[in-house]
XYZ file of C-alpha atoms in Angstrom:
671
model
C -0.074 0.316 0.031
C 3.030 2.184 0.004
C 2.287 5.343 -2.521
C -0.961 5.945 -1.285
C -1.521 9.218 0.578
C -2.202 8.499 4.117
C -5.472 10.465 3.967
C -6.652 8.096 1.392
C -5.504 5.381 3.377
C -7.376 6.157 6.224
C -10.669 6.820 4.526
C -10.317 3.386 2.552
C -9.342 1.585 5.637
C -12.548 3.894 7.508
C -14.898 2.958 4.674
C -14.195 -0.928 4.464
C -14.563 -1.101 8.269
C -18.283 0.656 8.014
C -19.139 -1.956 5.320
C -17.865 -4.792 7.404
C -19.649 -3.534 10.654
C -22.728 -2.892 8.157
C -22.269 -6.378 6.724
C -21.991 -8.338 10.191
C -25.071 -6.160 11.547
C -27.069 -7.334 8.713
C -26.202 -10.940 9.252
C -27.000 -10.734 12.623
C -30.403 -8.939 11.770
C -31.095 -11.521 9.139
C -30.794 -14.445 11.800
C -33.210 -12.402 14.136
C -35.850 -12.219 11.598
C -35.271 -15.744 9.898
C -37.819 -17.375 12.139
C -40.619 -14.608 11.106
C -39.993 -14.828 6.943
C -42.918 -16.472 5.134
C -42.177 -19.823 4.228
C -42.387 -19.278 0.462
C -39.411 -16.754 1.067
C -37.291 -19.091 3.116
C -34.950 -20.290 0.509
C -34.035 -16.702 -1.229
C -33.672 -15.651 2.623
C -30.848 -18.426 2.803
C -29.071 -17.273 -0.237
C -29.241 -13.500 0.585
C -27.781 -14.521 4.144
C -25.127 -16.839 2.243
C -24.015 -13.665 0.381
C -23.918 -11.408 3.158
C -21.410 -13.869 4.548
C -19.727 -14.025 1.399
C -19.509 -9.997 1.453
C -18.440 -10.161 4.732
C -15.318 -12.946 4.143
C -14.521 -10.801 0.993
C -14.034 -8.124 2.915
C -11.879 -9.432 5.492
C -9.540 -10.887 2.845
C -9.401 -7.716 1.001
C -8.394 -5.944 4.388
C -5.989 -8.849 4.806
C -4.323 -8.205 1.427
C -3.831 -4.270 1.897
C -2.382 -5.134 5.146
C 0.098 -7.480 4.427
C 2.532 -8.709 1.387
C -0.056 -11.816 0.551
C -0.467 -11.921 -3.166
C -3.764 -12.666 -4.410
C -5.324 -11.871 -7.751
C -7.208 -8.887 -7.205
C -9.049 -9.054 -10.149
C -10.569 -12.803 -9.214
C -11.437 -10.931 -6.053
C -13.185 -7.951 -7.328
C -15.079 -9.954 -10.219
C -16.399 -12.421 -7.482
C -17.676 -9.414 -5.429
C -18.981 -7.956 -8.184
C -20.861 -11.195 -9.067
C -22.115 -11.866 -5.665
C -23.240 -8.076 -5.574
C -25.334 -8.741 -8.703
C -26.778 -11.758 -7.690
C -27.506 -9.999 -3.811
C -29.169 -7.205 -5.810
C -31.141 -9.363 -7.959
C -32.192 -11.632 -5.062
C -32.869 -8.398 -3.015
C -34.893 -6.902 -6.103
C -36.680 -10.447 -6.627
C -37.658 -10.350 -2.705
C -38.798 -7.138 -3.047
C -41.182 -7.774 -5.925
C -42.526 -10.733 -4.218
C -43.382 -8.765 -1.445
C -44.816 -5.828 -3.086
C -46.783 -8.275 -5.031
C -48.051 -9.921 -1.616
C -49.078 -6.656 -0.065
C -50.387 -5.746 -3.439
C -52.473 -8.987 -3.008
C -53.219 -8.464 0.333
C -54.162 -5.349 -0.029
C -56.410 -6.023 -2.380
C -57.896 -8.900 -0.159
C -58.009 -6.339 2.570
C -60.164 -4.180 0.680
C -62.605 -6.904 -0.258
C -62.853 -8.376 2.948
C -63.331 -4.688 4.632
C -65.888 -4.304 2.113
C -67.375 -7.666 2.781
C -67.152 -7.142 6.441
C -68.495 -3.362 6.249
C -71.838 -5.203 4.213
C -71.905 -8.016 7.332
C -71.721 -4.843 9.979
C -74.408 -2.848 8.075
C -76.770 -6.144 7.918
C -76.131 -6.947 11.489
C -76.843 -3.468 12.442
C -80.099 -3.542 10.432
C -81.028 -7.018 12.266
C -79.539 -5.239 15.444
C -82.165 -2.256 14.798
C -84.781 -4.273 13.669
C -84.575 -6.617 16.804
C -84.245 -3.544 18.873
C -87.266 -2.079 17.355
C -89.142 -5.122 18.309
C -88.199 -5.595 21.739
C -89.407 -1.649 22.081
C -92.736 -2.527 20.539
C -92.937 -5.819 22.893
C -92.096 -3.574 26.079
C -94.690 -1.362 24.769
C -97.349 -3.781 24.259
C -96.264 -5.670 27.611
C -96.722 -2.366 29.296
C -100.141 -1.799 27.552
C -100.933 -5.280 28.608
C -100.388 -4.490 32.119
C -101.931 -1.490 32.421
C -105.083 -2.364 30.480
C -105.413 -5.015 33.878
C -108.051 -3.806 36.006
C -106.917 -6.003 38.722
C -103.596 -5.581 40.298
C -100.296 -7.311 38.870
C -96.889 -7.458 40.456
C -93.567 -8.900 40.553
C -92.115 -10.117 44.038
C -88.330 -10.550 44.518
C -88.301 -13.658 46.744
C -85.248 -12.772 48.586
C -85.832 -8.939 49.644
C -89.728 -8.912 49.381
C -89.663 -6.087 47.258
C -92.240 -5.470 44.162
C -90.238 -4.760 41.199
C -92.922 -4.823 38.567
C -96.493 -3.464 38.862
C -99.199 -2.069 36.786
C -101.359 0.924 37.299
C -104.155 -1.073 39.014
C -101.784 -2.171 41.821
C -101.718 1.744 42.968
C -98.199 1.427 43.855
C -96.993 4.752 42.062
C -94.381 6.892 43.694
C -93.508 4.112 46.349
C -90.458 2.301 45.260
C -88.223 -0.070 46.957
C -91.506 -0.976 49.204
C -92.250 -4.630 50.281
C -94.994 -6.588 49.320
C -96.451 -6.736 52.633
C -95.862 -2.950 53.365
C -97.404 -2.173 49.945
C -100.692 -4.509 50.235
C -101.130 -4.510 53.995
C -99.685 -1.417 55.260
C -97.533 -3.879 57.517
C -94.255 -3.914 58.734
C -94.578 -7.875 59.239
C -94.789 -10.551 56.271
C -97.846 -12.485 56.083
C -97.907 -15.741 58.358
C -100.295 -18.192 59.537
C -103.135 -20.245 58.222
C -105.516 -17.674 58.235
C -103.553 -14.966 56.472
C -100.921 -17.432 54.802
C -97.481 -16.038 52.785
C -97.601 -16.291 48.702
C -93.764 -16.986 48.671
C -93.724 -19.286 51.684
C -96.830 -21.178 50.138
C -95.145 -21.380 46.508
C -91.425 -22.475 48.357
C -93.076 -25.501 49.825
C -94.518 -27.185 46.494
C -92.972 -24.976 43.466
C -96.206 -24.814 41.883
C -98.628 -21.896 41.759
C -101.048 -21.404 44.683
C -104.273 -19.814 45.101
C -104.932 -17.701 48.566
C -107.393 -15.391 50.026
C -106.250 -12.285 51.816
C -107.154 -9.121 53.361
C -105.310 -6.427 51.591
C -105.717 -2.575 51.888
C -106.958 -0.547 48.691
C -105.411 2.901 47.763
C -107.728 4.474 49.997
C -106.758 2.502 53.053
C -109.842 0.518 53.398
C -109.748 -3.485 54.033
C -110.769 -5.459 51.031
C -111.142 -9.125 50.459
C -108.564 -10.759 47.803
C -107.855 -13.374 46.009
C -104.414 -13.816 45.008
C -103.067 -15.984 42.656
C -99.237 -16.735 42.752
C -97.190 -18.014 39.928
C -93.111 -19.164 40.668
C -90.562 -17.644 38.506
C -87.057 -19.742 38.366
C -83.540 -19.224 37.193
C -81.772 -21.470 34.769
C -80.555 -23.625 37.971
C -84.263 -23.970 39.098
C -84.079 -21.588 42.186
C -86.776 -19.498 42.906
C -86.028 -16.086 42.399
C -89.459 -14.006 41.757
C -93.007 -14.567 41.974
C -95.925 -12.944 40.106
C -99.033 -12.472 42.161
C -102.539 -11.450 40.355
C -104.909 -10.210 42.650
C -108.712 -10.210 42.363
C -111.024 -7.942 44.562
C -113.667 -10.649 45.769
C -115.168 -8.035 48.434
C -118.878 -8.267 46.390
C -118.375 -12.027 46.419
C -117.691 -12.378 49.866
C -120.762 -10.180 51.010
C -122.738 -12.587 48.595
C -121.484 -15.536 50.285
C -122.465 -14.137 53.677
C -126.042 -13.018 52.326
C -126.056 -16.295 50.707
C -125.378 -18.260 53.823
C -127.710 -15.877 55.767
C -130.621 -16.509 53.292
C -129.418 -20.674 53.614
C -129.841 -20.486 57.883
C -133.114 -18.361 57.260
C -134.437 -21.114 54.988
C -133.387 -23.789 57.136
C -135.181 -22.121 60.046
C -138.166 -21.392 57.390
C -138.192 -24.887 56.321
C -137.886 -26.024 60.226
C -140.966 -23.761 61.011
C -142.579 -25.190 57.921
C -142.096 -28.704 59.224
C -143.132 -28.285 62.527
C -146.027 -26.322 61.294
C -146.817 -29.654 59.500
C -146.448 -31.801 62.341
C -148.540 -29.982 64.510
C -151.428 -29.395 61.835
C -150.905 -33.468 61.366
C -151.182 -33.828 64.951
C -154.243 -31.718 65.511
C -155.884 -33.176 62.449
C -155.043 -36.884 63.344
C -156.324 -36.559 66.938
C -160.050 -36.188 65.717
C -159.393 -38.295 62.945
C -158.747 -41.022 65.220
C -161.494 -40.351 66.985
C -163.772 -40.320 63.691
C -162.226 -43.383 62.069
C -162.023 -45.719 65.706
C -165.763 -44.706 66.737
C -166.760 -45.318 63.105
C -165.287 -48.994 63.522
C -166.922 -49.222 66.721
C -169.969 -48.230 65.293
C -170.099 -50.691 62.199
C -169.067 -53.720 64.510
C -172.506 -53.282 65.865
C -175.729 -54.383 64.364
C -177.061 -51.314 62.142
C -179.980 -50.719 59.687
C -178.822 -50.592 56.080
C -178.937 -46.599 55.943
C -177.045 -46.383 59.116
C -174.143 -48.742 57.618
C -174.265 -46.658 54.389
C -173.729 -43.292 56.309
C -171.084 -44.663 58.389
C -169.202 -46.473 55.683
C -169.563 -42.815 53.739
C -167.914 -40.922 56.996
C -164.887 -43.708 57.069
C -164.380 -43.422 53.380
C -164.058 -39.500 53.481
C -162.247 -39.585 56.747
C -159.584 -42.376 55.029
C -159.394 -39.766 52.048
C -158.513 -37.190 54.305
C -155.921 -38.972 56.061
C -154.372 -40.014 52.957
C -154.095 -36.264 52.029
C -152.321 -35.601 55.171
C -149.986 -38.579 54.769
C -149.183 -37.472 51.151
C -148.341 -33.791 52.389
C -146.034 -34.824 55.046
C -144.152 -37.797 52.944
C -143.833 -34.586 50.207
C -142.391 -32.435 52.725
C -140.146 -35.043 54.207
C -138.848 -36.107 50.637
C -138.111 -32.333 49.446
C -136.129 -31.635 52.894
C -134.242 -34.671 52.278
C -135.672 -36.264 55.572
C -136.961 -39.135 53.910
C -135.368 -42.632 54.813
C -136.746 -46.060 52.964
C -136.974 -48.826 55.741
C -135.487 -52.340 54.902
C -137.478 -55.634 55.525
C -138.053 -59.100 53.870
C -141.292 -59.403 51.977
C -143.186 -60.503 48.662
C -145.354 -59.028 46.330
C -148.096 -61.508 47.193
C -148.457 -59.813 50.772
C -148.452 -56.212 48.636
C -150.972 -57.581 46.208
C -153.196 -58.997 48.863
C -153.100 -55.968 51.133
C -154.107 -53.583 48.217
C -156.602 -55.583 46.307
C -159.496 -56.035 48.487
C -160.137 -52.180 49.042
C -159.238 -51.503 45.154
C -161.758 -54.207 43.783
C -164.499 -52.704 46.394
C -163.893 -49.238 44.852
C -163.892 -50.564 41.175
C -167.277 -52.269 41.618
C -168.525 -48.955 42.958
C -167.942 -47.599 39.413
C -168.850 -50.883 37.580
C -165.366 -51.715 36.287
C -163.426 -54.372 36.408
C -160.156 -54.709 38.166
C -157.599 -57.504 37.174
C -154.158 -57.994 38.892
C -151.699 -60.510 36.661
C -148.402 -61.295 38.649
C -146.058 -64.020 37.855
C -145.891 -66.885 40.765
C -142.037 -66.314 40.897
C -142.398 -62.871 41.486
C -145.159 -63.606 44.345
C -143.238 -66.293 46.044
C -139.721 -64.568 45.599
C -138.767 -62.890 48.912
C -137.208 -59.733 48.573
C -135.325 -57.062 50.799
C -137.039 -53.443 50.698
C -139.733 -51.126 51.768
C -142.742 -52.499 50.888
C -145.031 -50.256 52.534
C -143.408 -47.482 50.011
C -144.197 -49.781 47.153
C -147.720 -50.315 48.445
C -148.317 -46.683 48.707
C -146.999 -45.914 44.756
C -149.166 -48.760 43.740
C -152.010 -47.449 45.517
C -151.632 -44.330 44.004
C -151.569 -45.645 40.728
C -154.549 -48.085 40.906
C -156.492 -45.764 42.490
C -155.521 -43.042 39.771
C -156.804 -45.641 36.974
C -159.907 -46.173 38.828
C -160.752 -42.656 39.717
C -160.214 -41.463 35.954
C -161.907 -44.478 34.566
C -165.208 -44.451 34.074
C -166.083 -47.456 31.717
C -164.381 -50.307 31.074
C -161.258 -51.790 33.310
C -158.153 -51.312 34.846
C -155.255 -53.924 34.537
C -152.265 -54.506 36.694
C -149.512 -56.568 35.370
C -146.411 -57.198 37.466
C -143.183 -59.024 36.190
C -139.792 -59.622 37.382
C -136.315 -59.264 35.790
C -133.087 -60.715 37.393
C -130.281 -58.398 36.306
C -127.809 -60.097 38.852
C -127.727 -63.264 41.092
C -128.635 -61.144 43.900
C -130.991 -58.224 42.740
C -134.398 -58.303 41.128
C -136.035 -55.656 39.004
C -139.831 -55.463 39.409
C -141.934 -53.850 36.503
C -145.477 -53.067 37.455
C -148.061 -51.594 34.338
C -151.427 -50.207 35.167
C -153.395 -49.662 32.275
C -156.788 -48.198 32.296
C -159.554 -47.441 29.762
C -159.809 -43.863 31.488
C -160.203 -40.358 30.078
C -156.496 -40.258 28.934
C -153.488 -37.286 28.787
C -152.520 -35.169 26.238
C -149.021 -35.757 25.233
C -147.874 -32.410 26.176
C -148.564 -33.058 29.848
C -146.734 -36.333 30.467
C -143.925 -34.410 32.435
C -146.172 -32.015 34.043
C -148.552 -34.681 35.830
C -145.101 -35.740 37.815
C -144.679 -32.269 39.155
C -145.726 -31.213 42.349
C -149.485 -29.708 42.709
C -149.885 -30.292 38.909
C -152.909 -31.414 37.320
C -153.474 -31.664 33.743
C -156.119 -28.872 34.201
C -158.226 -27.279 36.914
C -161.308 -28.854 35.950
C -159.965 -32.255 37.390
C -159.293 -31.408 40.842
C -162.972 -30.054 40.890
C -164.456 -33.264 38.940
C -161.936 -35.870 40.727
C -160.589 -34.514 43.413
C -157.157 -34.240 44.769
C -154.039 -32.312 45.394
C -151.531 -33.359 42.644
C -149.137 -34.662 44.821
C -149.712 -38.191 44.474
C -147.988 -38.823 41.058
C -144.705 -36.823 42.496
C -144.643 -38.679 45.498
C -144.832 -41.786 43.664
C -142.057 -40.580 41.525
C -139.544 -39.644 44.187
C -140.327 -42.940 45.986
C -139.215 -44.583 42.753
C -136.328 -42.816 42.336
C -135.488 -43.418 45.859
C -135.564 -47.301 44.962
C -133.398 -47.371 42.133
C -136.470 -47.074 39.510
C -138.610 -44.601 37.759
C -142.203 -44.046 36.310
C -143.281 -43.157 32.725
C -146.518 -42.939 31.313
C -148.140 -43.715 27.584
C -151.540 -42.034 27.346
C -153.908 -41.046 24.296
C -156.587 -38.671 25.081
C -159.900 -40.648 25.321
C -158.343 -44.078 25.153
C -157.013 -44.401 28.423
C -153.308 -44.607 29.919
C -150.542 -46.790 30.861
C -148.368 -45.846 33.988
C -145.243 -47.992 34.363
C -143.408 -48.375 37.578
C -140.226 -49.977 37.808
C -138.087 -50.639 41.265
C -135.083 -52.330 42.414
C -134.751 -54.934 45.441
C -132.301 -57.431 46.785
C -133.296 -60.837 47.083
C -133.827 -62.034 50.704
C -131.037 -65.046 51.234
C -131.857 -65.676 54.826
C -133.225 -68.830 55.675
C -135.310 -68.137 58.422
C -138.744 -67.209 57.507
C -139.977 -64.147 59.027
C -142.674 -61.993 58.600
C -143.331 -58.305 57.653
C -144.962 -55.645 59.920
C -148.037 -55.613 57.795
C -148.656 -59.252 58.384
C -149.480 -59.664 62.049
C -151.415 -62.819 63.352
C -153.963 -62.276 65.395
C -152.958 -61.951 68.785
C -154.995 -63.050 71.855
C -154.183 -61.533 75.212
C -155.109 -62.227 78.796
C -157.187 -59.791 80.849
C -154.756 -56.910 81.577
C -154.887 -53.607 83.580
C -153.925 -50.704 80.997
C -153.234 -47.341 81.891
C -154.328 -44.776 78.749
C -152.960 -41.495 79.159
C -153.973 -38.684 76.545
C -155.321 -35.033 77.101
C -158.015 -35.708 74.702
C -161.132 -37.593 76.445
C -162.326 -38.917 72.839
C -159.030 -40.353 72.491
C -159.099 -42.212 75.726
C -163.029 -43.140 75.428
C -161.989 -44.678 71.984
C -159.057 -46.755 73.575
C -160.775 -47.643 76.321
C -164.020 -49.096 74.337
C -161.638 -51.052 72.099
C -159.577 -52.998 75.120
C -162.926 -53.380 77.190
C -164.259 -55.443 74.029
C -161.309 -58.009 74.872
C -162.028 -57.808 78.737
C -159.114 -55.592 79.373
C -159.348 -53.526 82.626
C -158.977 -49.553 81.576
C -158.009 -46.183 83.808
C -157.590 -43.077 82.270
C -155.312 -40.131 83.017
C -155.750 -36.860 81.421
C -152.203 -35.712 81.643
C -148.541 -36.765 82.567
C -148.566 -35.737 86.495
C -152.167 -37.671 86.610
C -150.443 -40.622 85.152
C -147.880 -40.427 87.893
C -150.519 -40.081 90.201
C -152.551 -43.333 88.765
C -149.322 -45.131 88.911
C -148.450 -44.006 92.857
C -152.078 -45.744 93.614
C -152.281 -48.942 91.563
C -149.776 -51.198 89.329
C -150.362 -51.520 85.862
C -149.442 -54.233 82.967
C -149.193 -51.594 80.066
C -149.356 -47.872 79.778
C -150.526 -46.221 76.667
C -149.165 -42.739 76.756
C -149.712 -39.562 74.707
C -146.701 -37.316 73.476
C -147.913 -34.164 73.312
C -149.624 -33.016 76.736
C -149.722 -29.721 78.759
C -147.377 -29.584 81.818
C -145.852 -33.048 81.690
C -145.569 -34.502 78.284
C -144.825 -38.151 77.316
C -141.270 -37.820 77.134
C -140.846 -36.518 80.262
C -143.381 -38.903 82.173
C -141.641 -41.711 80.479
C -138.295 -40.314 81.648
C -139.361 -40.149 85.423
C -140.557 -43.843 85.327
C -137.708 -44.781 83.638
C -135.349 -42.764 86.211
C -136.978 -44.579 89.155
C -136.520 -48.307 87.542
C -132.790 -47.393 86.780
C -132.723 -45.120 90.591
C -131.411 -42.550 88.221
C -131.883 -39.290 90.700
C -130.380 -36.559 88.228
C -133.545 -36.387 86.034
C -135.807 -35.769 88.724
C -137.105 -31.945 88.994
C -139.002 -29.857 90.798
C -142.473 -30.511 88.910
C -142.876 -33.847 90.297
C -142.492 -33.898 94.256
C -139.987 -36.689 95.791
C -143.095 -38.251 97.888
C -144.936 -38.812 94.923
C -141.863 -40.673 93.122
C -141.378 -42.530 96.101
C -145.004 -43.781 96.362
C -144.641 -44.886 92.897
C -141.128 -46.659 93.108
C -142.936 -49.010 96.061
C -145.993 -49.213 94.052
C -144.503 -50.289 90.561
C -141.564 -52.142 92.095
C -138.331 -53.002 90.244
C -140.104 -54.638 87.126
C -140.045 -53.138 83.566
C -143.161 -51.228 83.134
C -144.239 -51.538 79.160
C -144.699 -47.949 77.700
C -146.102 -47.297 74.629
C -146.680 -43.949 72.570
C -149.933 -43.413 71.349
C -149.213 -40.064 69.381
C -150.470 -38.287 66.331
C -146.773 -37.406 65.579
C -145.986 -39.687 62.471
C -142.388 -38.726 61.810
C -139.445 -41.158 61.960
C -137.713 -38.416 64.116
C -140.701 -38.338 66.391
C -140.329 -42.395 66.731
C -136.598 -42.168 67.375
C -137.671 -39.894 70.202
C -139.934 -42.030 71.608
C -137.721 -45.326 71.793
C -134.794 -43.044 73.199
C -136.453 -41.643 75.899
C -137.060 -45.241 76.938
C -140.741 -46.003 75.328
C -141.232 -49.714 73.902
C -143.764 -48.897 71.431
C -145.130 -46.784 68.963
C -148.587 -46.501 67.613
C -149.296 -43.793 64.861
C -152.838 -42.230 65.247
C -155.397 -42.942 63.696
C -154.777 -46.574 64.939
C -156.804 -49.816 64.789
C -157.695 -51.886 67.713
C -155.561 -54.891 66.243
C -152.377 -52.201 66.011
C -152.869 -51.571 69.944
C -153.244 -55.249 70.720
C -150.075 -56.368 68.628
C -147.745 -53.846 70.504
C -148.861 -54.313 73.550
C -148.353 -58.345 72.987
C -144.888 -57.541 71.930
C -144.295 -54.950 74.698
C -144.869 -57.613 77.424
C -142.829 -60.061 75.739
C -139.720 -57.747 75.777
C -140.243 -56.565 79.195
C -140.395 -60.252 79.972
C -136.955 -61.217 78.605
C -135.533 -57.892 80.455
C -136.516 -58.895 83.536
C -135.200 -62.611 83.298
């Protein structure tokens, strides 16, 4: 390097050194970004890196040549450097081209993606706006729905018990953050107890909607009865978070219910008063009827002229009609009040037909018409369980109507049985007449209470219109029906259907209507009744069989008689002044049982002591002889301690039969 100016040499060395530093720095940078180079450029990047190593080596060799006397062909070195530089420049340019093209493509794709994304965002914004509009409309709709509800509606947070949503009807406006009990009950404590249960707690028990009745405060602070419907709201985990309450004012309904209850009580009182009135009317009518019928029977048993017998039979027939009318009214009253009960006993249809036929044939013969009865042997022989007296009552009504409304021709009765099951019998009775007939439009009306086909019938044939109504009700109580077929001027057919159970019991028993003739040894009898005609009637009946009869006009007088003399049987009226029959029976039974708790000031202890001494400890047979004819009256008599029950008007055989039965029962009690 001799001959080169020092300044030039310094500049040369400085430039070579700077170039070498730049090459080394570039090589290091190349290694640092090597991992970031896209895979499609990695080979070109390796070539450029090698060229940078080559330039660094060439720089180093060139410096060594300058600093030493080592000879190396400089032309080869310079050519190599130029070639490598050309390759490096080409590689850089090519890499730059590819990068630029890639950037261009990316730019184009980016613009397309931006455009597409922009379109998507615009569409999303449009959908979002539509959804927001729908949500707004839905909120407006829900608000309108809530506000349109005329009853309070609100949502309660179950934890804080605050009302979070409510409608205008709730009346909570201007009272935010208040609890349900503060807003609805004006109370600082939640609802509790069976009379005022909490809706939240009731829903927590079952997790289901509830219906409760509460006492709320209206916006003016007045108490109102409300019906609260509570519905649960659960979160996604099934935990109860809120409840909905829908409230309806039922104050008017509650008042109406109270009025209805009061009206029901008043109706029951009125019905009881009516029943009491009917019972009293029955008693007051049966009492003279008893004397009329009894004395008529006694008179008919004597020797009479033909005209006298005809007069008395007319009196007896009219009295029987009046008695039937009273019985119909009482039966209808009991059925209407729901107090009517059927008895169950063993009977056969032969017994019923045998009881009905004689009287009905007599009535038919008086009108000059024929009455025929056709009943199968199997039906007549089959023992059944049921109320034979009520079956007899229905058949009496239907056959009696057939005879009443038939002026010529015949009335025929046909009874057959069906066996739907092994233990059940269905009896079908058809009563056909050739009478006046019924218009088709009145088929249903004739079974209504107090209804007849027309008003002229009651004037021509009599009757109250209760017979068929009672018969229909009795048939339904016996599991059956009644229906009619008829044609005006050609007659009618009434079909009565009832059901009974077969009597499977082996022993042969007779019913109350089949009483064998009873002959009693002469007895000493005390008859207690405040009506002298009734006492006279019983005395005359019993004296015909040589019984000794004493009389008492009241319960107190009866006790005085018992203190003076011992009796075999006492026949006692129930309704009497001062001391009635039930009270008198109570005194007698208390003496037999030594029960001093039943004694009172109406009877002196001295009188009771005399009765106890006179009668001893024997059981004295006491028979009710009363015009009270209801099942309740019968039960009261037996509860008081009586041994039998005879309803007025009575027959002599009834009294004898009951006396015999009571004496037999008393003997068993003594034993």
